[in-house]
Coordinates of C-alpha atoms in Angstrom, one line a residue:
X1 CA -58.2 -31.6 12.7
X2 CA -58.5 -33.1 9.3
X3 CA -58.4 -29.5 7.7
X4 CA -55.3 -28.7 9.2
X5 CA -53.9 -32.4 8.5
X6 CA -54.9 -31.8 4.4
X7 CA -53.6 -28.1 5.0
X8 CA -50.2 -29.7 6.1
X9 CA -49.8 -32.1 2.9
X10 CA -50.3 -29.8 0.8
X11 CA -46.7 -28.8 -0.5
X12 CA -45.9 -33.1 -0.4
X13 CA -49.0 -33.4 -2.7
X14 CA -47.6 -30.2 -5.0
X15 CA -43.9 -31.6 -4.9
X16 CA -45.0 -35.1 -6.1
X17 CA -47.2 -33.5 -8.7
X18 CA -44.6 -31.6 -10.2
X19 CA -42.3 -34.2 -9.8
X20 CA -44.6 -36.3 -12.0
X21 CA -44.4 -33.9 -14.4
X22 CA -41.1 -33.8 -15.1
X23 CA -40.9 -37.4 -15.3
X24 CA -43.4 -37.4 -17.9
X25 CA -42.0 -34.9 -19.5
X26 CA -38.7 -36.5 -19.6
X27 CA -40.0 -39.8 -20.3
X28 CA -41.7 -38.8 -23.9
X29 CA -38.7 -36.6 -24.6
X30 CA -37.1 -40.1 -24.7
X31 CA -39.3 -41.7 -26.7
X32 CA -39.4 -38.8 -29.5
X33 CA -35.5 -38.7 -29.8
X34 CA -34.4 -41.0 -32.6
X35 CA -33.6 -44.5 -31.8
X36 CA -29.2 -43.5 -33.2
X37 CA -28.5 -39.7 -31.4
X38 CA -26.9 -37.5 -34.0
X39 CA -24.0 -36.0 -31.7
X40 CA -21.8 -38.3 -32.4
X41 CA -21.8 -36.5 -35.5
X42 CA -19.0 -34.2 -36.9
X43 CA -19.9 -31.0 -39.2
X44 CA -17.3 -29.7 -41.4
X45 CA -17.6 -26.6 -43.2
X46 CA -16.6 -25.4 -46.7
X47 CA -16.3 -22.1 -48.6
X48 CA -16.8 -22.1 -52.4
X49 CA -16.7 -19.4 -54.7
X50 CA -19.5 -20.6 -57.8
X51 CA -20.8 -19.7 -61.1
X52 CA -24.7 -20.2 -60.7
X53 CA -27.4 -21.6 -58.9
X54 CA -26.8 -25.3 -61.1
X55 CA -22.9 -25.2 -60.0
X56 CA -24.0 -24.8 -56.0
X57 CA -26.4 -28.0 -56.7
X58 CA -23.8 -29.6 -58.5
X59 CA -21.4 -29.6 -55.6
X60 CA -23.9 -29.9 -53.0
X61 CA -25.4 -33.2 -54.4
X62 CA -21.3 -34.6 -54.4
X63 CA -20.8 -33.4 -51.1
X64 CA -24.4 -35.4 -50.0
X65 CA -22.9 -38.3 -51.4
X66 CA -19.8 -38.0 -49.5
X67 CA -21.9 -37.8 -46.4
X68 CA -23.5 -40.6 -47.8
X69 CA -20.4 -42.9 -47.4
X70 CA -19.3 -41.1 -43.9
X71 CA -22.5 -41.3 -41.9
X72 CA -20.5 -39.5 -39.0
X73 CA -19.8 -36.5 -40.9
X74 CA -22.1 -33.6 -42.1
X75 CA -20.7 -31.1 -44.8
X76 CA -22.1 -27.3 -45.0
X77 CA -21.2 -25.8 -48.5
X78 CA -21.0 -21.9 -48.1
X79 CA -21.0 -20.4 -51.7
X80 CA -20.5 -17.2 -52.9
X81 CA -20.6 -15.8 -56.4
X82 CA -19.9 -12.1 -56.1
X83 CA -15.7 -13.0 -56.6
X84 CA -14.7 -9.5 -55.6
X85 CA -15.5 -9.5 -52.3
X86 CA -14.1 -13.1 -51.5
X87 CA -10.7 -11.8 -50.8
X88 CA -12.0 -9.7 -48.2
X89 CA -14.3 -11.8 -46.8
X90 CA -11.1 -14.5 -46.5
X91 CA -9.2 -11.6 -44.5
X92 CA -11.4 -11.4 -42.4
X93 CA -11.9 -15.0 -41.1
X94 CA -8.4 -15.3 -41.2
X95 CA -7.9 -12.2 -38.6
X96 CA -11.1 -12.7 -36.5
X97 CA -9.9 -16.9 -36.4
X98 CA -13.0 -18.3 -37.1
X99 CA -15.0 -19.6 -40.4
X100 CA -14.9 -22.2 -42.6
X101 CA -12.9 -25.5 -42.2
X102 CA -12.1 -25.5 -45.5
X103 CA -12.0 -22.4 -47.8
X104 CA -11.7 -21.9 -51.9
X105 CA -8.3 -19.7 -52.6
X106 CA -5.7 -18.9 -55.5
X107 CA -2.8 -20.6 -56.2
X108 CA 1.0 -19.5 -55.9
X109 CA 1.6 -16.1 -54.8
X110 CA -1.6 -16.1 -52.9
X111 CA -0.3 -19.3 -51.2
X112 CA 2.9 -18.3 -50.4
X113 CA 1.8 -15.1 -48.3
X114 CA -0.3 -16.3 -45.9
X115 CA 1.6 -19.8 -45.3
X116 CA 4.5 -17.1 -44.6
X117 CA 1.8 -15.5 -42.2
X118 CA 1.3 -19.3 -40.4
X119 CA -3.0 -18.9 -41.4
X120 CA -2.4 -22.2 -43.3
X121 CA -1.7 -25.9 -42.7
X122 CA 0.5 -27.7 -44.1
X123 CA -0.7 -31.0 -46.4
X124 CA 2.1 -32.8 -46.5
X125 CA 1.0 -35.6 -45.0
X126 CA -2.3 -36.6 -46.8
X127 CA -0.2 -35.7 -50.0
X128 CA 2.3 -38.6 -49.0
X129 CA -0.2 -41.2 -48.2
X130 CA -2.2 -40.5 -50.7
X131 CA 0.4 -40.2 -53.2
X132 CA -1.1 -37.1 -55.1
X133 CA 1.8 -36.3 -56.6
X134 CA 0.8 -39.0 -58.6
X135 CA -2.5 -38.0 -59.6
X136 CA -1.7 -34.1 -60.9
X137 CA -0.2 -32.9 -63.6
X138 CA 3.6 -31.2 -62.8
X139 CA 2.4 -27.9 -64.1
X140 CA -0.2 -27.5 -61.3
X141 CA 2.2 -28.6 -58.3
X142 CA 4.5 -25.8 -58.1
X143 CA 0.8 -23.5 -57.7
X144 CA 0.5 -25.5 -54.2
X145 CA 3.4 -25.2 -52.3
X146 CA 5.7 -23.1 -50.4
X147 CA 9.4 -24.5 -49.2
X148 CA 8.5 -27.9 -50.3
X149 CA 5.6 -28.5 -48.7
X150 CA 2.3 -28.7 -49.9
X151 CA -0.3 -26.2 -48.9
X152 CA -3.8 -27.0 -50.8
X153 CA -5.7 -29.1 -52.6
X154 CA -5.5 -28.1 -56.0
X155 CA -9.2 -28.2 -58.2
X156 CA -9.6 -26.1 -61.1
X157 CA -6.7 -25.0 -63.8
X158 CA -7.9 -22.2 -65.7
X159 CA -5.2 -22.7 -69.4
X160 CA -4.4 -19.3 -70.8
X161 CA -4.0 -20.6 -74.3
X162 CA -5.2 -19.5 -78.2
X163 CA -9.0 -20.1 -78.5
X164 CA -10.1 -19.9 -82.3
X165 CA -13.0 -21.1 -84.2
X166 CA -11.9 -24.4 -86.2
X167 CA -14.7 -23.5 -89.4
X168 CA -13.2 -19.8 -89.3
X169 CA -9.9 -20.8 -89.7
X170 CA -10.9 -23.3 -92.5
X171 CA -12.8 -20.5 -94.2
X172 CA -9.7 -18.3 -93.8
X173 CA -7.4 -20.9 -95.2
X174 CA -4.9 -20.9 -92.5
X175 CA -4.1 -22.6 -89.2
X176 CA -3.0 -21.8 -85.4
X177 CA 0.4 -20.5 -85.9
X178 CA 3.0 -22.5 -84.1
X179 CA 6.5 -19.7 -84.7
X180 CA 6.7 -16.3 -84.3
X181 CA 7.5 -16.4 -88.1
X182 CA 3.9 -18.0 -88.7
X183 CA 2.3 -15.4 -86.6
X184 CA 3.9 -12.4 -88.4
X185 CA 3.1 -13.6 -91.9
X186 CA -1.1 -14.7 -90.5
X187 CA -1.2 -11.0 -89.3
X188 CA -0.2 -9.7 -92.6
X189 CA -2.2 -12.2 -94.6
X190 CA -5.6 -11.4 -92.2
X191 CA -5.2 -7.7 -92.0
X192 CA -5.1 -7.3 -95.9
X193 CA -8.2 -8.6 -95.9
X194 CA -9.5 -6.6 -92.6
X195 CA -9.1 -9.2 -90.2
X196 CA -7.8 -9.0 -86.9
X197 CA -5.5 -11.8 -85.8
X198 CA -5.8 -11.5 -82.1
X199 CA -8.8 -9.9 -80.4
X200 CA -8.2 -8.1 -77.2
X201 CA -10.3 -6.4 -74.5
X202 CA -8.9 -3.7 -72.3
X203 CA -11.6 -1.6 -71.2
X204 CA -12.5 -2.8 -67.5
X205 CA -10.2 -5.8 -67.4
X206 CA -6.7 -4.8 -67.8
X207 CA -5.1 -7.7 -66.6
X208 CA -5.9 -9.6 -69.6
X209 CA -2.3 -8.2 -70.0
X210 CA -0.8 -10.5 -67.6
X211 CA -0.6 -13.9 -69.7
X212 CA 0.9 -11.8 -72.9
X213 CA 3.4 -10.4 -71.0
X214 CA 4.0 -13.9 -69.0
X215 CA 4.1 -15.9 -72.1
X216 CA 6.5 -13.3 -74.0
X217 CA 8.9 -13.7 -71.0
X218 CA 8.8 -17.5 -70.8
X219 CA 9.2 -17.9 -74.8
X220 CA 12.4 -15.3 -74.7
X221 CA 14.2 -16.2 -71.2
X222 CA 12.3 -19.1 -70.2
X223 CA 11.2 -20.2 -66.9
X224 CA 13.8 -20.0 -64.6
X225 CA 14.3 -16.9 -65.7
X226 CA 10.6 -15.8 -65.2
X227 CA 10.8 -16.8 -61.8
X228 CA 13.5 -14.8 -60.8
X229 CA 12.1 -11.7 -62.4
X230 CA 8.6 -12.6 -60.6
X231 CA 10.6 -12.8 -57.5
X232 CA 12.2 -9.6 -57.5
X233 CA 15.5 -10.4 -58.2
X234 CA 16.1 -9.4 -61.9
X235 CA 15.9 -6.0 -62.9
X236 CA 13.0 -5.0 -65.4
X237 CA 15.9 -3.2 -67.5
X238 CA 17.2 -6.9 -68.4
X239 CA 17.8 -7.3 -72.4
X240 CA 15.5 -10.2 -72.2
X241 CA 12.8 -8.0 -70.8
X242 CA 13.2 -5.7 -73.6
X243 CA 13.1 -8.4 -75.8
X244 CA 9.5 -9.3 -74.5
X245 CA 8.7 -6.2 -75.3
X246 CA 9.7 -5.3 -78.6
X247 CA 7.8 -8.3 -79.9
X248 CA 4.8 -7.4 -78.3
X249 CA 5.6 -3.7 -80.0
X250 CA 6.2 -5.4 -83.4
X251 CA 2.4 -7.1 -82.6
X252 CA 0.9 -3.7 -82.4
X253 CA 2.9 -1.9 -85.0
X254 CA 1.6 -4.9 -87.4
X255 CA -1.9 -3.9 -86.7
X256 CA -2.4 -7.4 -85.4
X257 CA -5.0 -6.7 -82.8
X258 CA -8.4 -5.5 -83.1
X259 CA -8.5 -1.3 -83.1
X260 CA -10.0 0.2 -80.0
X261 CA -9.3 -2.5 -77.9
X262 CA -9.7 -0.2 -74.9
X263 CA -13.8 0.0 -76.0
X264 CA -14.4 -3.6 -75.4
X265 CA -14.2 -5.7 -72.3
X266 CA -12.3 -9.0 -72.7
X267 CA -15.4 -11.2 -73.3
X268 CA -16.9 -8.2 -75.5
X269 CA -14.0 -8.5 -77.3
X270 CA -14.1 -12.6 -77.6
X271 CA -17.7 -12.3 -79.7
X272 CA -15.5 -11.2 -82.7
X273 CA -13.7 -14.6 -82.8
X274 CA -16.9 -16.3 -82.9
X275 CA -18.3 -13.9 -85.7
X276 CA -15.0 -14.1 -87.6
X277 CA -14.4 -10.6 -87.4
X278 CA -10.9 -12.1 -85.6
X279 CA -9.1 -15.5 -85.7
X280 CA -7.8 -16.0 -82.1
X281 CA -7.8 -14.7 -78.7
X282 CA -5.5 -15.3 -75.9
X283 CA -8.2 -16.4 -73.2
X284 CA -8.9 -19.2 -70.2
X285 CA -11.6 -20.5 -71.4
X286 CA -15.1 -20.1 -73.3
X287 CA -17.1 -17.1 -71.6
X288 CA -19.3 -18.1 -68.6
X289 CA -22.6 -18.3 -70.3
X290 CA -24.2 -20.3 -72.7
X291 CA -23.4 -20.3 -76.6
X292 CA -24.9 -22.0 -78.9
X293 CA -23.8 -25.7 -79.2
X294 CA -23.0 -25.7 -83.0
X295 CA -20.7 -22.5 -81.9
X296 CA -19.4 -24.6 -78.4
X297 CA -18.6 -27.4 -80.8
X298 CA -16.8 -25.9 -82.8
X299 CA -14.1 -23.8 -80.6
X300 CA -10.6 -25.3 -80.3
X301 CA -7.2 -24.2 -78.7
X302 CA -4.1 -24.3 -78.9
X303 CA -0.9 -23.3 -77.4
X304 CA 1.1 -20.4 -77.5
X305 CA 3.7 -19.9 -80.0
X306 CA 7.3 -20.3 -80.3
X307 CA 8.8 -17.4 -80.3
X308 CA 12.6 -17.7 -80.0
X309 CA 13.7 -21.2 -80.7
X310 CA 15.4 -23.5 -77.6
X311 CA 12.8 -22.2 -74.9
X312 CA 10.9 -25.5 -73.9
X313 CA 7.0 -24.6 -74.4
X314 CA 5.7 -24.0 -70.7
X315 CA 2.2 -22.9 -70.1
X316 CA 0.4 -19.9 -68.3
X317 CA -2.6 -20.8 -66.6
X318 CA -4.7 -20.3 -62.8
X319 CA -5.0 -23.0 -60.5
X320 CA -7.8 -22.6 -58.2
X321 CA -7.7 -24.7 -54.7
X322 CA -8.7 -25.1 -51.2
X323 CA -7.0 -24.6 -48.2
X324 CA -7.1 -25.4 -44.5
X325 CA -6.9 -22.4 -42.1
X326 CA -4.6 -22.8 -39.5
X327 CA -7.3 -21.6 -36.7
X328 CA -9.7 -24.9 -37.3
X329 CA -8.1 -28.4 -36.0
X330 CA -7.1 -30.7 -39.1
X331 CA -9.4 -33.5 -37.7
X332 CA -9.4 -37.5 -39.4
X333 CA -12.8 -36.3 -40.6
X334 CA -11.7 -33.1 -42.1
X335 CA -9.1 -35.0 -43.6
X336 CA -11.7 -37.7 -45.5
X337 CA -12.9 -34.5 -46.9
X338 CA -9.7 -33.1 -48.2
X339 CA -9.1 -36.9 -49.6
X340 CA -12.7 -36.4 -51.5
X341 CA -11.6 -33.4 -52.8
X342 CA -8.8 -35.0 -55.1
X343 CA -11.9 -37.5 -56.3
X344 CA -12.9 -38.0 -60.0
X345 CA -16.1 -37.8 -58.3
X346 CA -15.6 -34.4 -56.8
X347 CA -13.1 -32.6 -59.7
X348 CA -15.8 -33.8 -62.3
X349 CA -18.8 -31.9 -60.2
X350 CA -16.8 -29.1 -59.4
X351 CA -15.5 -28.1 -63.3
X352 CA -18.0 -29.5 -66.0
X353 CA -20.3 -27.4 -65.0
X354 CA -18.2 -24.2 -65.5
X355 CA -16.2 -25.9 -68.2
X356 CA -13.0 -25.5 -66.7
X357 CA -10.0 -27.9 -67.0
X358 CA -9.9 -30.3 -63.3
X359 CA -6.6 -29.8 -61.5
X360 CA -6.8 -33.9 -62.0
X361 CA -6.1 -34.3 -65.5
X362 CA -7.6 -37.6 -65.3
X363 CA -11.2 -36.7 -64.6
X364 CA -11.7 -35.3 -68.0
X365 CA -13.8 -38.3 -69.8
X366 CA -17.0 -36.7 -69.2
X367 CA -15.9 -33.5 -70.1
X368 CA -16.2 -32.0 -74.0
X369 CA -13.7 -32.2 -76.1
X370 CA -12.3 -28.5 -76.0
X371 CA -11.4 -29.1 -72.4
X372 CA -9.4 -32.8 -73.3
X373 CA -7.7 -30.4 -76.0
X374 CA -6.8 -28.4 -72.9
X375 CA -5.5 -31.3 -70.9
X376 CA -3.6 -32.6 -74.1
X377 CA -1.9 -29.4 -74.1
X378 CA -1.1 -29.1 -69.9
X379 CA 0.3 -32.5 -70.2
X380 CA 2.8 -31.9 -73.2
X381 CA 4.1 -29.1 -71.4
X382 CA 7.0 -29.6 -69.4
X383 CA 5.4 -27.5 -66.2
X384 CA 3.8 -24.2 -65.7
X385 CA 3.6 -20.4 -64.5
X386 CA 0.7 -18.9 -62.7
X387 CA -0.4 -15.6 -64.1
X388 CA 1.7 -12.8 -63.4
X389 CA -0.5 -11.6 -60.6
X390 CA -0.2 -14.7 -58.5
X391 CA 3.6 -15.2 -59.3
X392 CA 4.7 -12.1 -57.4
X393 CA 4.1 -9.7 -55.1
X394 CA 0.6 -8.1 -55.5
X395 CA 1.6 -4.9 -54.3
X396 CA 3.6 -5.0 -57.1
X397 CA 1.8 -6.4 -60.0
X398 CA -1.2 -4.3 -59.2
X399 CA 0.6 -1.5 -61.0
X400 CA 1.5 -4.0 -64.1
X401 CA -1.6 -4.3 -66.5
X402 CA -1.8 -0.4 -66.7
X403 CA 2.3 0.0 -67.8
X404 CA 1.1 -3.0 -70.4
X405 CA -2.0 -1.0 -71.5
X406 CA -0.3 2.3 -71.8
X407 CA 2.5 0.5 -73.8
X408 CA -0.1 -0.8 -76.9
X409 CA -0.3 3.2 -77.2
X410 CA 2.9 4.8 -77.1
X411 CA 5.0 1.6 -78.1
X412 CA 8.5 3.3 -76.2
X413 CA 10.0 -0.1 -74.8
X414 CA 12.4 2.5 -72.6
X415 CA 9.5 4.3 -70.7
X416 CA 7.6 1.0 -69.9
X417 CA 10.8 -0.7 -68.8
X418 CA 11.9 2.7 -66.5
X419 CA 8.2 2.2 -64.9
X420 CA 7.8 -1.5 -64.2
X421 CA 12.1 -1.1 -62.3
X422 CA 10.5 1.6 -60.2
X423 CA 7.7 -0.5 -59.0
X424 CA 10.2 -3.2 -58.4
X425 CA 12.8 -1.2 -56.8
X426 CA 9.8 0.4 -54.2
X427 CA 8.5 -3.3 -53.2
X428 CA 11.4 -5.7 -53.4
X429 CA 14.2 -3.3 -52.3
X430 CA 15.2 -2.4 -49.1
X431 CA 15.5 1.5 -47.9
X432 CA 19.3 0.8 -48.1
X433 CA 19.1 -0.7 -51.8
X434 CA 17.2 2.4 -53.4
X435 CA 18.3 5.1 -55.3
X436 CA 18.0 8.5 -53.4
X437 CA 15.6 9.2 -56.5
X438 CA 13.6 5.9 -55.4
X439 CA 13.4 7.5 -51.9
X440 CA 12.0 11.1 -52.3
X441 CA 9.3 9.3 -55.0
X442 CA 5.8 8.5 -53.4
X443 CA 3.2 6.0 -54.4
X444 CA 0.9 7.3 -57.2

């Protein structure tokens, strides 16, 4: 009787002990969770491309100190440094709709196309409240938005200017011509003595083309007309294009640049500025490495020259940014990031380590004083073009640096001008607009 009773309470006795268990169980799960949960918190993402491993710190430590102020938000930097894959890797979190909340992109053109596409949103509003019109300089707005409205957060503003070694030039007994005049009579004066004025590096980066040709355009036609070529709308057989050209032609035909510039790379060529084998090159900045600090110290710019008198003195340059994707929600807390962004805090982290200009002209104190000679010069200026790739159509400028490089060879203003019209006529014209001739062509 009693062996049957225990045999019957069995499966109670097993059912409280496992219901013991769980209580147990749940009970020091309690007491090993911390006394605030942390699911209240929000994580925001963000996509950077960087220079080295100190740049990634850099940014991570001001992003730890934005977490620092906004306990309720966590921020995962996701850097990359291999730049030619970016775009790609931006396609594709753009088509699959998913990625980071916050991405690093190009200003202008680059804008413009996929805001057309809907993949961004639109800024307007933490612009207005914040007032951020305020804190930028004019010639880095027009690289942010589309229609009037504001697209990105702009952070870095790479100045295409005339770097030049300040003891060289002493040496040399001249100065950083400021006319077309000046430049003429240095190129004569410097090659007599075997000197090249301008050094120039063709070899594997044939856009270094872009900024000559943009600023020869803006100092012979100005800007509005620059736009409307960039756009499309102005056919590259224009006078003022010509124009552009001829005084490039006049450049190489007055031996002005190094020889061979096809056997150096842009920052292979840039060594021979420092060495004085040349006095100035037109470049965005000191290479990405480290030079010496009596060398670093001692490199100024300045700005382009004048080339035909009454064209106000605009300036070529990048603006780097980041944008919002339109598949992630623009939440208050993403928002208090895109707010940090603008910082003095943040624009200083992002740039002095790469020693790159901050979109915020403001942020410079810390910086040296090559990049406040920058700023000086961004300021003065009365606004700004993008490089020539980022001001059009890419399917179109694609085919520009190598029309540019061919021309410092054969120098014939008619064939160049014939080529870059064809290019236009294929990508801005409609079937109905093109010559039959334009029709039976195919892309090369």
């Amino acid at each position: 009787m009693e062996s049957k009773l225990k045999q019957g309470l069995k499966p109670l006795i097993a059912q409280r002990q496992k219901l013991g268990v769980c209580i147990l169980a749940a009970v020091l799960t309690l007491f090993n969770q911390p006394a605030f949960s942390d699911t209240s918190k929000k994580h925001v993402t963000i996509a950077s491309q960087i220079l080295n491993g100190d740049h990634r710190a850099q940014i991570n430590r001001s992003l730890e100190a934005f977490s620092q102020l906004h306990e309720n938000i966590t921020v995962e930097l996701i850097s990359f440094r291999d730049s030619s894959n970016y775009a790609s890797q931006v396609e594709q979190w753009l088509e699959q709709g998913h990625g980071p909340n916050v991405f690093f992109w190009y200003g202008g053109e680059r804008i413009t196309a996929l805001s057309e596409k809907k993949q961004l949103h639109k800024l307007d509003d933490i612009w207005q409240e914040q007032k951020l019109d305020k804190l930028f300089p004019k010639a880095v707005l027009d690289s942010v938005q589309r229609n009037s409205s504001r697209y990105a957060i702009p952070i870095t503003f790479y100045l295409w200017a005339m770097y030049y070694r300040q003891q060289k030039m002493k040496n040399l007994n001249i100065t950083p011509p400021s006319t077309w005049d000046e430049v003429l009579q240095n190129c004569k004066e410097l090659r007599s003595q075997g000197i090249d004025l301008f050094s120039l590096g063709t070899k594997s980066d044939i856009w270094v083309m872009y900024p000559w040709f943009d600023y020869l355009l803006l100092r012979v036609g100005g800007i509005a007309f620059y736009k409307e070529l960039t756009s499309g709308k102005i056919s590259y057989y224009d006078p003022r294009v010509k124009q552009a050209l001829s005084h490039l032609q006049t450049l190489v035909e007055g031996d002005c640049f190094n020889h061979n510039t096809d056997a150096y790379s842009l920052w292979q060529a840039f060594p021979r500025v420092l060495h004085g084998f040349s006095a100035m090159s037109l470049i965005e900045g000191l290479p990405q490495r480290h030079l010496p600090s009596r060398i670093h110290n001692d490199v100024r710019v300045a700005p382009f020259p004048e080339v035909e008198k009454g064209h106000a003195q605009y300036v070529v340059g990048m603006v780097n940014v980041f944008v919002v994707p339109s598949y992630t929600q623009l939440t208050p807390e993403l928002e208090k990031l895109l707010i940090f962004l603008t910082s003095d805090n943040f624009q200083t982290t992002f740039n002095l380590p790469i020693g790159r200009l901050p979109a915020r002209a403001s942020s410079i104190k810390k910086f040296p004083p090559l990049v406040q000679d920058m700023a000086a010069i961004v300021d003065k200026a009365p606004g700004s073009t993008l490089t020539f790739d980022r001001e059009t159509n890419i399917n179109f400028s694609k085919h520009v640096p190598k029309i540019l490089v061919d021309f410092l060879t054969h120098k014939n203003i008619q064939t160049s001008t014939e080529q870059l019209e064809h290019w236009r006529q294929r990508i801005y014209s409609t079937p109905q607009e093109r010559s039959p001739n334009e029709e039976r062509n195919t892309e090369q």
